[in-house]
Short mmCIF file of C-alpha atoms in Angstrom, two decimals:
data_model
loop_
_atom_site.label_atom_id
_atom_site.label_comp_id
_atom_site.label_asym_id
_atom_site.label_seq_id
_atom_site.Cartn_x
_atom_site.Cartn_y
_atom_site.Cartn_z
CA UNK D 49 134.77 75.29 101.93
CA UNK D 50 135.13 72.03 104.06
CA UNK D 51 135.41 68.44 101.72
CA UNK D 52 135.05 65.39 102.43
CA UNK D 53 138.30 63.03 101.78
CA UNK D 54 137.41 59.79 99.85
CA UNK D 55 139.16 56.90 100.96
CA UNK D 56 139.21 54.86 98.28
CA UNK D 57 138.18 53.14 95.18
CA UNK D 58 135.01 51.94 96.04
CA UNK D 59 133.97 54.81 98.55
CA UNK D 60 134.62 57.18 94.69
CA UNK D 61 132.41 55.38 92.93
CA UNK D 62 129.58 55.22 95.15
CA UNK D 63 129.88 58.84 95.99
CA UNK D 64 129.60 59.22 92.26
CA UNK D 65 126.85 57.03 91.33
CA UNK D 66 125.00 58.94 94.00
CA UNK D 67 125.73 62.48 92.91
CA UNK D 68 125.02 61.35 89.51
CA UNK D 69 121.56 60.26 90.31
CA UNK D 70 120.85 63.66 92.02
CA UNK D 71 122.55 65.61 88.78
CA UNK D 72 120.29 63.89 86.69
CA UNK D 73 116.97 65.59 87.94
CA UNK D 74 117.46 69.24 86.36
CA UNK D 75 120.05 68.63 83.92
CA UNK D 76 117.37 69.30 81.12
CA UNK D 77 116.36 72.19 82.85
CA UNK D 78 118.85 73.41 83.37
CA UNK D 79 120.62 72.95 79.81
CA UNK D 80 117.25 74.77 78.56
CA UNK D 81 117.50 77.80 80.51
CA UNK D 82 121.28 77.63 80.47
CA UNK D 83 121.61 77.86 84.43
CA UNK D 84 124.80 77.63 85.08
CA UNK D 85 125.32 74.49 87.64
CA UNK D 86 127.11 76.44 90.66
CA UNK D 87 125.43 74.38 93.47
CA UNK D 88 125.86 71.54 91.64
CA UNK D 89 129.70 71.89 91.71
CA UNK D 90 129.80 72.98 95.25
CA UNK D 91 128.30 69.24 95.92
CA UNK D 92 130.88 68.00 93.93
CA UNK D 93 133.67 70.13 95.54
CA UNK D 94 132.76 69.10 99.14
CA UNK D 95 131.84 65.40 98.30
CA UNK D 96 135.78 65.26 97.89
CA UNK D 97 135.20 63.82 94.15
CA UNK D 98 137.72 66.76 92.70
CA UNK D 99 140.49 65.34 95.12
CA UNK D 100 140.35 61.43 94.52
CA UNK D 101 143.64 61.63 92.33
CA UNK D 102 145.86 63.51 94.63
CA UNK D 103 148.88 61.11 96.01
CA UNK D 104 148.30 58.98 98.88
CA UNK D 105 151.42 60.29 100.78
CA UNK D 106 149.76 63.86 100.58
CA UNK D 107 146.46 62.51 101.94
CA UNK D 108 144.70 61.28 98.88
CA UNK D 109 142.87 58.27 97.71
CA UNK D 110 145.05 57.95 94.44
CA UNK D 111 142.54 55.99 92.95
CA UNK D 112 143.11 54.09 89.36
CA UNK D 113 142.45 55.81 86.31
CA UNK D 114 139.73 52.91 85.35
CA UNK D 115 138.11 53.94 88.39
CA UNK D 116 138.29 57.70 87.34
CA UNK D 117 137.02 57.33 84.07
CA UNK D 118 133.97 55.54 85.96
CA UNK D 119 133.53 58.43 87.53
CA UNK D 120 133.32 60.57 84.65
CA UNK D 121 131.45 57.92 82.60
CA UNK D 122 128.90 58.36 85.51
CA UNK D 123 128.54 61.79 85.81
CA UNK D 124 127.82 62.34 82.25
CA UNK D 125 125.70 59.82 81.62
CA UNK D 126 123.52 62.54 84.18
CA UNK D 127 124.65 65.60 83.00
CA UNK D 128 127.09 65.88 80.46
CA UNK D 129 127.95 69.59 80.68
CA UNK D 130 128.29 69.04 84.57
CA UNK D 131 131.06 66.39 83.32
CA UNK D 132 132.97 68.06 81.11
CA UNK D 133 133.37 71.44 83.72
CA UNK D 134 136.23 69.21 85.91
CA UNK D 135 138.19 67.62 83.03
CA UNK D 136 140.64 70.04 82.97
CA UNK D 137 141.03 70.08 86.93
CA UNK D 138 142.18 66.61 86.83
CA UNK D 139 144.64 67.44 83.72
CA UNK D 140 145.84 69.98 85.71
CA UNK D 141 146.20 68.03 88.75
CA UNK D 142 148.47 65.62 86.50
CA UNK D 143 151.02 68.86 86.13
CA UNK D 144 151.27 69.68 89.40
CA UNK D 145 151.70 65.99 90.25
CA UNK D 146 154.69 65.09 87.57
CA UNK D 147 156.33 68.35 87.27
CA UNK D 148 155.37 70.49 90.70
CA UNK D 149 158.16 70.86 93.47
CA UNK D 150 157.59 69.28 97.14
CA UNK D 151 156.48 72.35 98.10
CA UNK D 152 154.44 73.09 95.12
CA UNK D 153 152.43 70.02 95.54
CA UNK D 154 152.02 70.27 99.15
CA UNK D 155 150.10 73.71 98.73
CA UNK D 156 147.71 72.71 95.84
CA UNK D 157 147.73 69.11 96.77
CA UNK D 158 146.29 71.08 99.98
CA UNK D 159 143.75 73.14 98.67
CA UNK D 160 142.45 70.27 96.07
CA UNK D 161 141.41 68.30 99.30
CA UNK D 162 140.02 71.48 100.62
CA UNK D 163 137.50 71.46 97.80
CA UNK D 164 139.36 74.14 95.90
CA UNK D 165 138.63 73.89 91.72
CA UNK D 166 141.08 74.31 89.09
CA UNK D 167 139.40 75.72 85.89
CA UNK D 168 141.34 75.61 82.43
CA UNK D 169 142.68 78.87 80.09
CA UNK D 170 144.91 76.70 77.39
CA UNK D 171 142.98 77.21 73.82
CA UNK D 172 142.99 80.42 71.52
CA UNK D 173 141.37 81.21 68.60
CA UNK D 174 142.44 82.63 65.45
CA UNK D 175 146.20 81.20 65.43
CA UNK D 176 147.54 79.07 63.15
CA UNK D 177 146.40 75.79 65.02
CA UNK D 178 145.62 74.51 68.32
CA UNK D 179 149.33 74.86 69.92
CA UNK D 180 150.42 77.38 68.69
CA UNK D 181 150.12 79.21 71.83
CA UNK D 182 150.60 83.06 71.82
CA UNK D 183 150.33 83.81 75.79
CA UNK D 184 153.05 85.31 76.89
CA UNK D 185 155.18 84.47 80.63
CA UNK D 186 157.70 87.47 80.88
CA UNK D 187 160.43 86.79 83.77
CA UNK D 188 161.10 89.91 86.17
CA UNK D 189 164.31 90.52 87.81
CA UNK D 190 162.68 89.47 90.95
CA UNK D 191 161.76 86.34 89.34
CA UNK D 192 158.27 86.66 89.14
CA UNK D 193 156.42 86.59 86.01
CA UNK D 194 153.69 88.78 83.61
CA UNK D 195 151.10 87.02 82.46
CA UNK D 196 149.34 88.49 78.99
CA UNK D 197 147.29 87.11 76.38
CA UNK D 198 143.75 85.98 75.38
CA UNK D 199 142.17 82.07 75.93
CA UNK D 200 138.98 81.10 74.44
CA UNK D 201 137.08 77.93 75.15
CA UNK D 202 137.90 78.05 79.19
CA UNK D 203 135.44 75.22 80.53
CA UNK D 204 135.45 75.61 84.38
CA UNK D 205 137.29 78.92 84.67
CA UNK D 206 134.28 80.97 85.75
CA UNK D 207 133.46 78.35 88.37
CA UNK D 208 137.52 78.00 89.56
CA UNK D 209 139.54 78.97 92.30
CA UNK D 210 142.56 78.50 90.29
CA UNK D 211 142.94 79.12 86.79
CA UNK D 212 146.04 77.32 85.01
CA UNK D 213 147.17 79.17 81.89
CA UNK D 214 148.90 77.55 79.43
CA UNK D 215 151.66 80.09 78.29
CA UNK D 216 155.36 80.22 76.98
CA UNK D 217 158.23 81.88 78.02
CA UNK D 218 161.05 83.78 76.51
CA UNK D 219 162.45 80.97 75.24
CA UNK D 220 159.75 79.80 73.83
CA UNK D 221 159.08 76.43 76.51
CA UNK D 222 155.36 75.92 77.16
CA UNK D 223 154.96 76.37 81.03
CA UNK D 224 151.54 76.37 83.45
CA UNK D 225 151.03 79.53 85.50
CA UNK D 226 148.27 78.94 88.06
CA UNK D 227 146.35 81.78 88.74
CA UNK D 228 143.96 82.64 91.33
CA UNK D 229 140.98 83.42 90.28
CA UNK D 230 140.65 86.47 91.94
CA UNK D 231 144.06 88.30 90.18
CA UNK D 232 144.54 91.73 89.29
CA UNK D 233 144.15 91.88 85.28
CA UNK D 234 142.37 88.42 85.25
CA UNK D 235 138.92 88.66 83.38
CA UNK D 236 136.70 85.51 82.95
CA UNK D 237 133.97 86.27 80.61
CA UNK D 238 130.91 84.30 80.32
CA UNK D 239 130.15 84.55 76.55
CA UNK D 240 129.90 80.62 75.88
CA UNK D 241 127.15 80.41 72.96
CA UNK D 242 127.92 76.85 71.72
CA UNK D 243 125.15 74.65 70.50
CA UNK D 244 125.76 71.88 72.84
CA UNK D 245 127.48 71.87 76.38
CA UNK D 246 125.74 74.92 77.30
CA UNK D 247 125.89 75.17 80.50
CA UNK D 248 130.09 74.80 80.92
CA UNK D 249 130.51 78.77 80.75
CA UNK D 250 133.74 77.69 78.21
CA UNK D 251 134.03 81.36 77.35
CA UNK D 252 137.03 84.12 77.35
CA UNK D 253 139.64 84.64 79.99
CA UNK D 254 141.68 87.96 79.47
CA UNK D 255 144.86 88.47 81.06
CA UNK D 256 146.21 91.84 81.10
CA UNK D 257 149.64 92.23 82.78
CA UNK D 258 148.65 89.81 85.52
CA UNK D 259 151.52 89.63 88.05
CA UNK D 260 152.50 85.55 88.69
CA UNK D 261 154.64 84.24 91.81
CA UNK D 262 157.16 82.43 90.59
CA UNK D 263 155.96 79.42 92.89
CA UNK D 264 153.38 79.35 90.98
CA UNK D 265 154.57 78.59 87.56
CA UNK D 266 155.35 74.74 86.41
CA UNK D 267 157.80 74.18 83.79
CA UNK D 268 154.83 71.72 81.49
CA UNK D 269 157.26 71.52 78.62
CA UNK D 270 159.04 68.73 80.56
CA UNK D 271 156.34 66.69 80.63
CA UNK D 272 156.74 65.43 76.90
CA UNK D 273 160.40 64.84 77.32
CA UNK D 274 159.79 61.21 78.27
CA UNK D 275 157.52 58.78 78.25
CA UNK D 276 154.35 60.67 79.70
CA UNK D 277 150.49 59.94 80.41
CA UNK D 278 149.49 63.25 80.43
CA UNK D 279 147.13 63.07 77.12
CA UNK D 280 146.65 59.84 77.80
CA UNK D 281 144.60 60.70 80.67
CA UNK D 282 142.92 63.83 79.25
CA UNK D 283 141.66 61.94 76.57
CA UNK D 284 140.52 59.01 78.75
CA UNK D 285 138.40 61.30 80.32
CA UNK D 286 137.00 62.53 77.25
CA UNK D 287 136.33 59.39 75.91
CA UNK D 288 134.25 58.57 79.51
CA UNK D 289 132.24 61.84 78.51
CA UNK D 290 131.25 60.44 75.16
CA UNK D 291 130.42 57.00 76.32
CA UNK D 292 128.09 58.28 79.14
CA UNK D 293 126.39 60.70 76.67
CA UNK D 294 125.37 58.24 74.64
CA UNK D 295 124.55 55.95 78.13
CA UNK D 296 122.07 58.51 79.46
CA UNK D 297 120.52 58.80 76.01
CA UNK D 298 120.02 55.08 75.61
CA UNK D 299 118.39 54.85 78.99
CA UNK D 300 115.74 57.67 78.34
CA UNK D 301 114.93 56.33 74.90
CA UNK D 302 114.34 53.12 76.31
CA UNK D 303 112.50 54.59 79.17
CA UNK D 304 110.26 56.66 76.63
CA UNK D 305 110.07 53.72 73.86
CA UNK D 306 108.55 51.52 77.17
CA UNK D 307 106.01 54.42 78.04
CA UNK D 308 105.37 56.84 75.93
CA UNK D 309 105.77 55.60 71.88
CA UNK D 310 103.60 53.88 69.89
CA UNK D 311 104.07 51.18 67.61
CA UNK D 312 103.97 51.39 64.08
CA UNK D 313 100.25 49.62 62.98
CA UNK D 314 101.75 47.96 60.15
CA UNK D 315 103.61 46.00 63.73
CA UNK D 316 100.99 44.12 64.78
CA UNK D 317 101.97 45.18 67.97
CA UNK D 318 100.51 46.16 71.23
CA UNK D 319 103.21 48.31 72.47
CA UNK D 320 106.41 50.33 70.60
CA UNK D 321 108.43 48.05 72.96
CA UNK D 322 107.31 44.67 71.12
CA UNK D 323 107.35 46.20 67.75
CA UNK D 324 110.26 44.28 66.11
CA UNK D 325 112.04 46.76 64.17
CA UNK D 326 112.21 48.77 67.37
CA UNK D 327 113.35 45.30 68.84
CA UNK D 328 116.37 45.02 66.30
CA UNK D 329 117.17 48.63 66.47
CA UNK D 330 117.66 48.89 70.15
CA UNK D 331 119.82 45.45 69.84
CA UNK D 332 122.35 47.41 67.39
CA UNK D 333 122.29 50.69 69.68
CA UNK D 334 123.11 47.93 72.88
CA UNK D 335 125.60 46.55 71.01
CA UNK D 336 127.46 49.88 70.07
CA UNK D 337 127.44 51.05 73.30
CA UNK D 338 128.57 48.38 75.35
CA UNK D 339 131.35 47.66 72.51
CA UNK D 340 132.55 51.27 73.69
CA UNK D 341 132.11 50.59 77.10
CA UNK D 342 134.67 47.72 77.06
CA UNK D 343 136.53 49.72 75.30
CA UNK D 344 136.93 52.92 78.04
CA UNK D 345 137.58 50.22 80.50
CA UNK D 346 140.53 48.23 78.58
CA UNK D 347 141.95 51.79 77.94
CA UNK D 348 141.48 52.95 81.58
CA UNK D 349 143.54 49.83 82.69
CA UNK D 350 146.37 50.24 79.93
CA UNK D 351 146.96 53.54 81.46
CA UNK D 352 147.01 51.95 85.14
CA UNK D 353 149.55 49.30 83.78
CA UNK D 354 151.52 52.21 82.13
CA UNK D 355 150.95 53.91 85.60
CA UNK D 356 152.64 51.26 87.23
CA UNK D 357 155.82 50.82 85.21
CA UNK D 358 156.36 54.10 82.72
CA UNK D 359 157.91 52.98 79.61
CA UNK D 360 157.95 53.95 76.28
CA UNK D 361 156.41 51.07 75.14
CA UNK D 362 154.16 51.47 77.62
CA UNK D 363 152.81 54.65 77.47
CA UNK D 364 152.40 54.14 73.54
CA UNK D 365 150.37 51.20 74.63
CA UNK D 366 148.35 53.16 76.71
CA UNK D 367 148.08 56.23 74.26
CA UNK D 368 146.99 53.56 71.70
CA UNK D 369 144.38 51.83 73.69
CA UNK D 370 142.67 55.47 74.59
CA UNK D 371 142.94 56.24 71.06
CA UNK D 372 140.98 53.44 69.88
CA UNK D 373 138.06 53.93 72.79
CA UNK D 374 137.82 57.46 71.79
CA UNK D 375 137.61 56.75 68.27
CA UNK D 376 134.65 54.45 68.90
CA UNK D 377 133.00 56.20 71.46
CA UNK D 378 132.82 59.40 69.09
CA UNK D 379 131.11 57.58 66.29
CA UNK D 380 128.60 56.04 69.39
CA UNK D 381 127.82 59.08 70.99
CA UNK D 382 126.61 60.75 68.06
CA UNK D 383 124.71 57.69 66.43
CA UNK D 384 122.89 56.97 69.61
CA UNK D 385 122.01 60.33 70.43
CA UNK D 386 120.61 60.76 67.32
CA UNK D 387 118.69 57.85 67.13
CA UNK D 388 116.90 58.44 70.08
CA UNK D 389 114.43 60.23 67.91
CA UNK D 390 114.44 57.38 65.55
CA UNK D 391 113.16 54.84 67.79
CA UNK D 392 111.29 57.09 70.32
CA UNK D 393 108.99 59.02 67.40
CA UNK D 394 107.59 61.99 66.53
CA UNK D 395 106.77 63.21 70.12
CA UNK D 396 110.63 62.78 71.37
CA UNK D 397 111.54 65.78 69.32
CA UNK D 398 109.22 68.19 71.15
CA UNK D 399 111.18 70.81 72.49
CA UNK D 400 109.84 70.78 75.63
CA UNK D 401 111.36 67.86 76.31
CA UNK D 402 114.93 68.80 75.41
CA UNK D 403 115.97 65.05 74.42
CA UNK D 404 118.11 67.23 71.85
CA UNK D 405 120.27 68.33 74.27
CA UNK D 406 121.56 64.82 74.22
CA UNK D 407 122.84 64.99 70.03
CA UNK D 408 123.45 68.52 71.32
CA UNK D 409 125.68 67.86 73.76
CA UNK D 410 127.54 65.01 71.64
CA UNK D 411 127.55 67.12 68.47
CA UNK D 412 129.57 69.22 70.40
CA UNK D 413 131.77 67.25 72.63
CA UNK D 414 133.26 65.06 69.88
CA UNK D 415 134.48 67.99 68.23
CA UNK D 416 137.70 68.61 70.93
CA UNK D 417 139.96 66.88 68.64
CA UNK D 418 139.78 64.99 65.40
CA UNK D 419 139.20 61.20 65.58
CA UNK D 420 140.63 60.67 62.10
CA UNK D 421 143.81 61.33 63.37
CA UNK D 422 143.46 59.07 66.13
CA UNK D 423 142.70 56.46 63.45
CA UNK D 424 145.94 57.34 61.30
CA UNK D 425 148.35 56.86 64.66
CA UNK D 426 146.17 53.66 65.64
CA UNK D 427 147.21 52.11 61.92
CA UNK D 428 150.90 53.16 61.70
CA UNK D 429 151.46 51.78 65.31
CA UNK D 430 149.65 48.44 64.62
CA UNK D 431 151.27 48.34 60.92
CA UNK D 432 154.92 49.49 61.57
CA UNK D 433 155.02 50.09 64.81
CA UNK D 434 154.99 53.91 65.20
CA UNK D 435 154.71 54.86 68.48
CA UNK D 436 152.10 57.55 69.30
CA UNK D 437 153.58 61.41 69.13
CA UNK D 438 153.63 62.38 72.82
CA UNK D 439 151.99 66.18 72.19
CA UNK D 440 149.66 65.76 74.72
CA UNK D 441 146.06 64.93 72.40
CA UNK D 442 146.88 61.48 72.17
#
């Protein structure tokens, strides 16, 4: 696969404005069939979209993480499945950027710009909660490893060329084996049923004895033994997922309030679009979503301040200020998808049209981690001055 490399900021974001607009035809097509979006993410592979984080001095655009979050904001607004398949790519990209060796980063630094995709295999189900991790990394005397255990919720691993598995060692660290995707004893199953999100394939990956380099194995315990961005930036990217569910939900309901609604007789009104309790309605739903808007952008730049001069202080800050935009854009993705239906009628919940997959989608998405918790670190920091836990969900 040949990629294009981005340049820079503003080369991203138009590359990504276009690719959303050419997402956006199918996406409720294919959420309805569940066709899984392999084309699509072939575009995005060798538009060079998957590589605009990688370091300048490896041959990178390094762009900011406001402009990132764009990106993603963007892209889901389109498609929000389509989104949510790279998040873990660029998480993963973080890893091999803080803790990989020189030569480390200079071969999957390599193969990012090459269009190569990193998938995700960190979650399993049925343990006691989400980190306690079970996965096993057992060291040879040649010092390779085995890789054995079961992940569920793998968004992007079927599509991948590398597969980073989240796994601890004999001691008990949490490390990052990155598999290719084409291992002996590596199974990807496609048995994603969820509600929402369909067409992200986040099913099982099985590993069975599966024999790592050790060159290819990154020591991610490290990362949380100093002031780190690391969920930070996952959850910034989250949060953009949110906020451009609920965007591409507010522009079709305005699109099918202008052409396709009625109004309600007792109105007065000509059309649904003068009818003003629609009017007010669509003022409270503008409101929301541009509140969380701001929002992803002031926490996009607190991480590019923290970026620019790690801290403690300001990494909480950063942490803090993601916290609070993915609080909010939680609560706005799900009101706005849902009131679609409210403002556009009757006829907006035919399911033919698949405007569901929108409160779908959202329903679903806002589940990855608790926002009440978010809201309990966001009031001891701003009460006593608690600084966020650094476990990586904040």
């Amino acid at each position: 696969m040949t990629a294009k490399v981005i340049a820079d900021d503003v080369e991203a974001l138009t590359v990504a404005a276009a690719l959303a607009d050419e997402f956006r035809t199918g996406a409720a097509a294919r959420d309805a069939e569940r066709r899984l979006p392999r084309a699509e993410l072939d575009r995005l592979s060798t538009s060079g979209l998957l590589a605009v984080t990688v370091p300048a001095e490896y041959g990178g655009a390094d762009v900011r993480q406001e402009t990132l979050a764009e990106i993603f904001r963007l892209l889901a607004s389109a498609d929000a499945s389509l989104a949510q398949i790279p998040q873990s790519h660029f998480a993963y990209v973080n890893v091999i950027r803080r803790q990989g060796t020189a030569e480390q980063r200079e071969f999957f630094f390599g193969e990012i710009l090459a269009g190569r995709r990193l998938g995700n295999a960190q979650s399993e189900a049925g343990t006691k909660h989400v980190q306690d991790i079970r996965t096993r990394l057992e060291s040879r005397p040649d010092g390779s490893y085995v890789l054995t255990g079961v992940k569920h919720y793998s968004t992007g691993a079927l599509f991948a060329d590398w597969i980073p598995v989240l796994a601890r060692t004999e001691d008990d660290t949490l490390h990052v084996a990155y598999v290719p995707c084409d291992a002996p004893g590596l199974t990807v199953v496609d048995d994603w049923d969820g509600m929402g999100q369909r067409t992200t394939a986040s099913g099982t990956v099985r590993l069975d004895a599966v024999l790592v380099p050790a060159d290819r194995v990154l020591p991610h315990h490290l990362t949380f033994q100093g002031p780190q961005l690391h969920g930070a930036v996952a959850q910034l990217l989250h949060t953009a997922i949110d906020v451009g569910i609920a965007g591409g939900a507010f522009a079709e309901a305005v699109e099918f309030v202008r052409t396709k609604s009625r109004p309600w007789f007792e109105s007065g009104a000509e059309t649904a679009a003068e009818d003003p309790l629609l009017i007010q309605r669509f003022g409270e739903l503008a409101v929301q979503l541009r509140a969380s808007e701001a929002l992803l952008r002031e926490a996009a730049r607190a991480v590019d301040t923290a970026r620019a001069d790690l801290t403690d202080d300001s990494a909480a800050e950063a942490s803090i200020a993601v916290a609070v935009a993915k609080a909010h854009a939680a609560t706005t993705a799900v009101e706005v998808t849902g009131a679609l239906f409210e403002v556009a009628g009757t006829r907006s919940a035919l399911n033919s049209l698949n405007l569901h997959r929108h409160w779908r989608d959202a329903r679903t998405h806002t589940l990855h981690d608790p926002a009440r918790w978010k809201v309990q670190h966001i009031g001891r920091y701003v009460l006593n001055g608690t600084k966020p836990p650094r476990h990586g969900l904040l």
